[in-house]
Backbone as a ProteinNet text record, in pm:
[ID]
protein_1_A
[PRIMARY]
DLFAGEAASAVEVIGFGPVAAAARTSALIAQRGPERLILLGIAGGLEGGPPVGEAAEFGAVALDGVGAGPGAGAEPGAALLLPSALGFPQWQDAEGEVHEQLALPAEGPKLLSVCAASGSRAEAALRRERFDGAAAEDMETFGAALAARMAGVPLHAVRGISNVAGDRDKGRWRVEPALEAAANCARAVIAGGRP
[TERTIARY]
11753	11777.2	11690.4	11597	11509.5	11397.8	11368.6	11261.8	11318.9	11274.2	11326.2	11211.9	11248.2	11148.3	11056.8	10929	10833.7	10817.4	10830.3	10810	10911.9	11032.5	11137.1	11095.1	11018.6	10978	10875.6	10817.1	10717.3	10776.6	10907.5	10972.1	11027.1	10994.3	11039.9	11094.6	11185.1	11238.1	11158.6	11116.9	11039	11116.1	11239.6	11321.6	11325.4	11388.5	11415.1	11335.3	11255.1	11179.9	11038	10954.5	10811.7	10777.7	10853.6	10820.5	10850.5	10970.9	11005.4	10911.5	10878.1	10790	10652.4	10596.2	10464.2	10467.2	10566.7	10574.8	10598.7	10692.6	10725.9	10611.6	10547.1	10433.9	10322.5	10293.7	10189.5	10223	10347.5	10389.8	10382.3	10424.6	10421.1	10278.1	10189.2	10048.8	9992.8	10021.7	9973	10031.9	10157.6	10227.4	10187.1	10174.4	10158.2	10017.4	9934.1	9796.4	9783.4	9853.5	9848.1	9714.3	9684.1	9564.7	9591.3	9716.1	9757.1	9906.6	9951.6	10092.2	10140.9	10267.3	10334.2	10456.4	10459.2	10573.9	10664.7	10786.6	10879.5	11003.8	11048.3	11169.4	11202.9	11281.4	11324.1	11266.1	11269.5	11220	11295.5	11290.1	11345.2	11236.6	11267.3	11168.6	11146	11019.6	10982.8	10948.5	10949.8	10923.1	10791.1	10794.7	10675.6	10651.3	10731	10714.4	10797.5	10798.9	10878.1	11026.3	11096.6	11239.4	11324	11445.2	11540.7	11561.3	11557.7	11576.7	11447.4	11334.6	11204.9	11129.6	11015.9	10937.6	10790.5	10714.8	10570.9	10501.2	10374.6	10287.1	10203.5	10194.5	10131.9	9986.7	9904.2	9761.7	9719.3	9810.2	9782.4	9915.8	9910.4	10030.4	9990.6	10073.6	10053.9	10173.4	10154.4	10260.9	10291.2	10418	10462.5	10551.5	10529.1	10615.2	10540.6	10413.3	10332.2	10235.5	10229.2	10140.6	10198.6	10189.4	10243.4	10320.7	10424	10503.9	10421	10468.9	10391	10375.4	10453.4	10436.7	10534.4	10541.6	10634	10598.7	10701.1	10680.2	10649.1	10644.3	10615.6	10734.2	10706.5	10811.7	10904.8	11035.2	11124.7	11075.6	11075.5	11029	10878.8	10807.5	10661	10620.7	10511.8	10465.6	10411.3	10434.2	10373.2	10223.3	10151.3	10007.4	9984.7	9924	9900.7	9784.6	9770	9660.8	9523.5	9497.9	9367.3	9344.6	9449.2	9436.2	9415	9470	9454.8	9323	9261.2	9138.6	9162.3	9284.5	9320.6	9351	9258.3	9292.8	9395.8	9483.6	9580	9512.6	9404.5	9332.1	9190.2	9097.1	8958.8	8900.7	8832	8766.4	8640.5	8584	8458.6	8473.9	8595.4	8619.4	8630.1	8645.4	8655.3	8781.8	8810.7	8927.5	9049.6	9164.6	9291.5	9366.4	9387	9464.5	9607.9	9635.4	9770.4	9773.5	9664.3	9663	9582	9629.9	9561.6	9552.5	9437.6	9423.4	9483.9	9540.2	9594.8	9513.5	9520	9428	9455.2	9563	9595.9	9567.1	9558.7	9561.9	9708.4	9737.3	9876.6	9897.2	10018.7	10047.6	10051.1	10063	10071.7	10217.6	10239.8	10371	10368.8	10477.6	10486.9	10585.5	10539.1	10629	10673.8	10801.2	10861.4	10946.9	10974.6	11061.5	11208.7	11240.5	11377.5	11370.1	11451.4	11451.4	11488.3	11438.1	11468.4	11619.1	11662.9	11804.9	11850.9	11756	11788.8	11673.7	11701.6	11594.6	11489.3	11530.9	11435.1	11337.5	11387.6	11299.7	11204.7	11256.1	11170.5	11060.4	11094.2	10993.9	10886.5	10924.6	10827.1	10732.6	10786.6	10702.4	10604.7	10651.9	10562.8	10452	10482.2	10378.8	10274.9	10323.4	10233.8	10143.6	10195.7	10120.2	10110.8	10016.7	9999.6	9987.5	10065.1	10058.9	10153.1	10224.3	10319.9	10429.4	10455.7	10549.8	10684	10690.4	10813.9	10802.3	10917.9	10916.7	10993.8	10937.3	11003.9	10987.3	11021.6	11007.6	10916.3	10879.4	10812.5	10666.1	10621.7	10492.4	10374.8	10370.3	10255	10244	10353.6	10350.5	10302.9	10355.5	10314.1	10168.7	10126.5	9989.2	9889.3	9925.4	9835.1	9824.2	9934.8	9930	9841.5	9854	9772.3	9624.8	9596.6	9457.3	9396.6	9471.5	9422.3	9389.6	9462.6	9441.6	9344.6	9300	9208.6	9273.1	9402.3	9477.6	9519.9	9488.3	9532	9683.5	9738.9	9882.5	9908.2	9990	10033.9	10172.5	10190.8	10318.6	10390.2	10503.8	10585	10721.4	10758.3	10885.2	10962.3	11091.4	11182.7	11244.4	11260.3	11315.1	11467.2	11533.6	11679.3	11754.9	11686.9	11753.6	11648.3	11694.4	11607.8	11600.2	11480.4	11465.3	11542.9	11619.2	11701	11843.7	11873.9	12010.9	12083.6	12173.7	12244	12371	12404.8	12525.6	12495.5	12534.3	12502.9	12571.9	12671.7	12736.8	12641.9	12535	12436.7	12315.9	12308.4	12194.6	12206.9	12094.5	12089.5	12003.7	12056.9	11981.3	11952.5	12052.6	12031.4	11930.4	11943.3	11840.2	11701.6	11694.9	11565.4	11504	11586.2	11535.7	11492.2	11568.2	11529.8	11397.9	11382	11255.8	11140.7	11165.1	11061.7	11025.8	11126.4	11099.9	11015.9	11048	10969.3	10825.9	10808.3	10675	10597	10665.7	10600	10561	10647.4	10612	10487	10473	10354.3	10229.3	10243.5	10130.7	10090.6	10189	10162.1	10096	10150.5	10096.8	9956	9929.3	9796	9689.6	9731.1	9635.3	9541.6	9584.2	9495.1	9486.5	9369.1	9355.3	9432.7
16628.5	16554.4	16604.3	16694.2	16744.9	16647.7	16557.6	16459.8	16321.1	16225.3	16089.6	15993.4	15872.5	15768.2	15797.5	15763.8	15777.3	15921.6	16015.9	16157	16204.4	16146.6	16191.2	16174.9	16072.1	16048.7	16150.5	16224.9	16325.2	16465	16480.1	16610.6	16635.2	16750.5	16788.6	16930.7	16961.6	17096.2	17165.8	17291	17362.3	17476.6	17498.8	17598.7	17732.6	17827.2	17960.5	18063.5	18140.6	18248.3	18209.3	18309.5	18285.7	18204.8	18220.2	18150	18001.5	17968.2	17827.1	17762.1	17833.3	17777.7	17745.3	17835.3	17811.3	17694.9	17694.3	17589.3	17452.5	17445.8	17316.4	17266.5	17355.9	17314.8	17258.5	17326	17278.7	17139.9	17121.5	16992	16882.2	16913.4	16813	16775.9	16873.4	16843.1	16749.2	16776.5	16690.7	16550.1	16541.4	16412.6	16331	16396.6	16323.7	16325.8	16420.2	16426.9	16436.7	16530.6	16540.2	16593.3	16559.3	16614.2	16752.7	16779.6	16910.4	16925.7	17050	17082.1	17163.2	17143.9	17229.2	17286.4	17418.2	17484.8	17529	17477.8	17502.5	17571.2	17675	17743.6	17857.9	17952.2	18065.4	18195.5	18298.1	18430.4	18536.2	18657.6	18771.7	18833.7	18860.4	18914.9	19063.2	19103.3	19244.4	19291.3	19421.1	19477.4	19424.8	19379.4	19327.1	19179.7	19118.4	18976.6	18889.9	18758.6	18668.9	18706.8	18686.5	18720.2	18619.5	18661.7	18575.1	18447.8	18334.3	18205.3	18136.3	18205.8	18145.4	18121.7	18052.5	18019.9	18046.1	18056.2	18076.1	18007.1	17972	17932.7	18056.3	18088.8	18213.2	18191.8	18294.3	18285.4	18350.5	18423.7	18487.8	18517.3	18530.7	18570	18675.3	18778.5	18883.6	18883.4	18941.6	18947.7	19092.7	19129.9	19263.6	19250.8	19334.1	19333	19308.8	19269.9	19251.7	19368.2	19429.8	19543.7	19636.8	19767.5	19867.9	19971.1	20026.2	20129.2	20250.9	20333.2	20448.3	20559.2	20557.5	20656.9	20772.5	20847.4	20960.5	21066	21126.5	21233	21185.3	21052.6	20998.9	21023	21031.7	21047	20926.8	20945.5	20830.8	20732.9	20605.6	20504.6	20489.1	20559.1	20547.8	20403.9	20363.2	20225.4	20203.1	20083.5	20048	20027.3	20025.8	20001.6	19851.8	19803.2	19660.4	19614.7	19483.7	19434.3	19485.3	19496.5	19546.5	19690	19773.7	19913	19921.8	19827.4	19824.8	19761.3	19686.2	19615.3	19488.2	19433.8	19311.7	19199.9	19108.2	18995.1	18906.2	18847.6	18751.9	18619.4	18591.9	18466.3	18485.6	18412.8	18416.5	18276.8	18233.4	18102.9	18111.1	17997	17995	18059.1	18061.6	18124.1	18275.3	18328.3	18472.2	18512.6	18643	18698.2	18696.2	18671.6	18681	18799	18900.3	19016	19002.1	19055.1	19042.2	18975.6	18912.1	18844.9	18715.9	18615.4	18486.9	18450.5	18399.8	18346.5	18207	18170.9	18037	17972.2	17838.9	17770.7	17787.5	17851.8	17864.2	18003.5	18013.9	18145.4	18185.3	18308.1	18350.3	18480.7	18533.6	18662.5	18652.8	18769.6	18778.7	18768.2	18692.3	18678.2	18756.2	18818.8	18895	18826.6	18784.3	18727.7	18838.5	18835.8	18937.7	18869.2	18941.1	18885.7	18901	19002.2	19025.2	19070.2	19008.7	19043.9	19190.6	19249.8	19390.6	19411.9	19518.3	19548.9	19634.9	19687	19770.6	19763.9	19806	19809	19913.8	20020.3	20121.6	20062.9	19982.8	19918.6	19821.4	19746.6	19654.4	19730.3	19845.6	19926.3	19976.7	20018	20063.1	19950.1	19830	19716.1	19685.6	19694.5	19667.3	19772.3	19896.1	20000.4	19969.5	19924.6	19895.8	19776	19681	19560.5	19553.1	19628.7	19640.9	19503.7	19481.6	19356.2	19249.5	19274.7	19174.9	19155.3	19029.3	18997.8	18947	18905.8	18852.8	18857.6	18849.2	18842.3	18719.9	18656.3	18544.4	18562.9	18460.3	18470.5	18363.7	18262	18147.6	18127.5	18172.6	18128.6	18168.5	18291.8	18330.8	18243.1	18218.8	18135.1	17994.2	17935	17799.6	17797.7	17901.4	17907.5	17925.5	18002.1	18018.2	17888.5	17817.6	17686.6	17590.4	17594.2	17507	17545.2	17673.6	17720.1	17673.2	17684.6	17641.5	17492.3	17415.4	17270.3	17229.4	17324	17291.5	17216.7	17243.2	17176.4	17280.2	17261.1	17359.1	17359.3	17477.5	17492.2	17563.4	17502	17560.4	17619.4	17747.1	17814.9	17826.8	17760.5	17761.8	17819.6	17926.8	17991.9	18016.2	17982	18018.6	18152.9	18236.6	18370.8	18363.3	18378.2	18362.1	18492.9	18604.5	18734.8	18844.9	18963.9	19081.5	19121.4	19140.6	19179.8	19308	19307.2	19421.6	19414.1	19319.5	19302.1	19209.4	19264.2	19185.8	19120.7	19143.4	19084.7	18941.9	18844.3	18704.5	18655.9	18728.3	18692.9	18701.5	18780.2	18793.6	18700.6	18634.6	18545.6	18419.4	18360.9	18239.3	18135.2	18086.5	17996.4	17862.5	17801.2	17667.8	17672	17763.4	17770.6	17800.4	17883.5	17915.1	17791.8	17712.9	17590.6	17488	17477.8	17383.6	17425.7	17555.1	17605.3	17579.7	17599.9	17574.9	17426.5	17341.2	17196.7	17156.9	17211.4	17181.5	17231.1	17348.1	17402.9	17313.2	17270.1	17181.5	17048.1	16995.5	16870.2	16888.7	17005.5	17033.4	17041.1	17099.7	17105	16962.7	16879.1	16739.8	16665	16678.4	16607.2	16653.5	16781.7	16834.9	16786.5	16733.1	16678.9	16781.3	16909.6	17012.2	16995.2	17022.3	17005.9	17112.1
13936.4	14059.9	14175.6	14148.8	14254.3	14287.6	14196	14216.5	14190.6	14268.2	14254.8	14225.3	14185.7	14164.5	14047.1	14063.7	13954.1	13908.8	14000.9	13965.4	13862.5	13862.8	13770.9	13625.7	13595.6	13456.7	13408.5	13499.4	13461.5	13449.8	13474.7	13470.1	13329.5	13273.3	13140	13144.3	13053.8	13038.4	12928.5	12953.5	12851.8	12786.4	12825.8	12758.6	12828.5	12762.7	12817	12738.9	12807.9	12744.8	12708.4	12678.9	12658.9	12534.5	12427.7	12303.9	12317.1	12362.9	12382.5	12483	12590.8	12693.8	12638.1	12559.2	12501.7	12403.5	12315.2	12214	12277.4	12369.6	12432	12518.9	12594.1	12677.4	12590.1	12481.9	12390.9	12336	12294.3	12240.5	12346.1	12467.8	12575	12613.3	12615.1	12645.4	12539.9	12412.6	12304.5	12313.8	12353.1	12360.2	12482.8	12596.6	12722.9	12781.1	12740.9	12789.5	12940.1	13005	13151.4	13201.7	13329.3	13394.1	13451.1	13486.4	13536.4	13515.5	13525.5	13507.4	13626.3	13660.7	13758.4	13688.1	13674.4	13615.1	13728.6	13729.7	13838.6	13784.2	13850.1	13807.5	13901.3	13849.7	13931.2	13875.1	13957.5	13918.8	13997.2	13945.9	14018	14104.4	14228.3	14320.7	14300.1	14305.7	14301.7	14442.4	14463.6	14595.7	14651.6	14776.7	14842.5	14818.6	14730.6	14701	14794	14768.4	14852.3	14850	14959.8	14962.5	14884.3	14851.4	14782.6	14865.7	14798.4	14864.5	14902.8	14891.9	14921.2	14790.6	14800.6	14681.9	14708.8	14600.5	14611.4	14496	14519.6	14411	14379	14252.2	14210.1	14168.2	14192.3	14164.9	14035	13971	13842.5	13776.5	13644.5	13570.2	13468.4	13458	13358.2	13264	13146.2	13046.1	13013.3	13021.5	12984.1	12861.9	12762.5	12645.1	12515.6	12521.7	12401.5	12392.9	12278.2	12258.7	12155	12177.8	12086.6	12166.9	12103.4	12168.4	12203.3	12296.4	12342.9	12239.6	12134	12028.4	12037.6	11928.8	11919.8	12024.2	12080.8	12177.6	12318.7	12338.3	12472.1	12563.8	12691.1	12791.6	12788.1	12814.4	12822.5	12930	12896.2	12990.2	12994.2	12904.6	12902.4	12871.1	12930.4	12914.2	12774	12726	12599.1	12618.1	12508.2	12513	12514.8	12620.8	12638	12550	12528.1	12444.1	12485.3	12615.7	12660	12616.4	12618.7	12575.2	12424.3	12351.4	12206.3	12163	12253.9	12219.5	12140.6	12150	12078.4	12177.2	12202.4	12288.5	12219.5	12299.5	12245.1	12211.3	12283.6	12264	12313.7	12255.5	12300.9	12287.9	12394.1	12393.1	12477.6	12511.8	12588.4	12726.3	12779.7	12910.5	12901	12781	12762.5	12690.3	12694	12626.4	12717.7	12657.7	12728.4	12669.3	12751.4	12706.7	12757.6	12877	12931.4	13068	13108.9	13239.1	13233.9	13306	13319.4	13466.5	13506.9	13642.4	13646	13759.7	13782.4	13894.2	13908.7	14000.4	14149.7	14187.5	14329.9	14382	14514	14578.2	14583.7	14557.8	14565.4	14493.8	14499.8	14438.1	14285.4	14223.3	14077.4	14034.2	13929	13867.1	13736.2	13701	13577.8	13484.6	13366.6	13265.7	13171.8	13137.2	13052	12946.1	12838.5	12734.4	12770	12847.3	12893.8	13039.1	13123.3	13265.2	13283.1	13388.8	13418.7	13422.2	13355.5	13351.8	13467.5	13544.2	13659	13758.3	13879.5	13979.6	13943.7	13874.6	13831.7	13729.2	13636.9	13538.9	13607.9	13704.1	13779.9	13852.6	13908.9	13980.8	13885.4	13764.4	13665.1	13626.5	13610.6	13576.3	13689.4	13811.2	13924.2	13932.2	13899	13894.3	13786.7	13670.8	13558.7	13589	13664.4	13699.9	13851.6	13905	14049.3	14114.4	14216.7	14290.2	14240.1	14129.7	14081.1	14185.8	14219	14326.6	14275.1	14147.5	14090.1	13939	13871.2	13725.2	13678	13575.2	13509	13359.1	13282	13136.7	13076.7	13152	13090.7	13126.9	13241.6	13293.1	13204.6	13155.5	13074.8	12950.8	12881.4	12761.6	12791.6	12898.8	12936.8	12981.6	13055	13104.4	12990.8	12889.5	12776.1	12696.8	12678.9	12612.9	12691.4	12824.1	12909.1	12899.9	12899.9	12887.4	12755.3	12647.3	12516.8	12514.8	12595.6	12601	12711.2	12794.1	12902.7	13017.4	13040.3	13146.7	13249.7	13378.8	13479.8	13496.7	13516.9	13536.3	13668.2	13751.4	13878.1	13855.6	13887.3	13868.5	14001.9	14013.1	14134.5	14098.1	14164.4	14136.4	14264.3	14261.9	14368.4	14334.7	14432.3	14409.2	14420.5	14306.6	14300.8	14319.3	14293.4	14296.6	14305.3	14334	14327.9	14181	14127.6	13987.5	13960	13853	13816	13864.4	13953.3	14002.3	13905.4	13826.6	13724.7	13777.9	13903.6	13962.1	14006.4	13924.6	13954.8	14081.9	14128.9	14254.3	14373.2	14359.6	14467.8	14448.1	14335	14308.6	14393.6	14428.2	14509.3	14435.4	14323.6	14236.7	14304.9	14363.5	14423.9	14538.5	14636.1	14740.8	14684.1	14579.4	14518	14453.7	14384.7	14321.8	14426.1	14533.1	14638.9	14703.4	14727.7	14783.5	14687	14556.9	14456.1	14450.6	14460.2	14460	14580.5	14697	14817.5	14802.8	14743.4	14720.2	14621.4	14514.3	14416.6	14478.8	14565.4	14635.7	14718.8	14781.7	14862	14774.3	14654.9	14561.5	14520.9	14492.2	14453.6	14568.4	14688.9	14804.7	14838.7	14814.5	14844.7	14750.4	14636.5	14541.9	14483.7	14484.1	14429	14278.2	14220.5	14075.5	13998.3
[MASK]
+++++++++++++++++++++++++++++++++++++++++++++++++++++++++++++++++++++++++++++++++++++++++++++++++++++++++++++++++++++++++++++++++++++++++++++++++++++++++++++++++++++++++++++++++++++++++++++++++++

């Protein structure tokens, strides 16, 4: 109900988490042949990012959780080895290798996609250290963005900040204001006619 009229027919659900998002985005691109995509949803805010209840369009997305464990004897909480450290790109095409980060077509902060939301503020802080400049965490954008990259379709990532990353108390979450802010941001992207 965030969009009315003709725009409503272009709105699709891509699911929860990186795997469903990648698979559904790929299927929808094949079915509908869009010129561009806008991924709209909510995210947990990281320190220095947009406040709860506001939204942003992101300029890059990174993925945390794919790679290899830090190994025996590592300090508790040690970071896993990311694809770039392993020398294994997740994808390679004419644009180059994709390790754990993708550029998006807008100016804006970095979004961090994860397989499981931060369980504590300490975990969120560690993720932000590992991915300098990350302003929020979600679960879907990297998967959808990689599917879009494979198809040669630009993807705009718009996220409303529903909670502070690591805060598991849903009583403090502001999902509806975050979604409304994200919808307003997406409308601005549509009205601006940016590719």
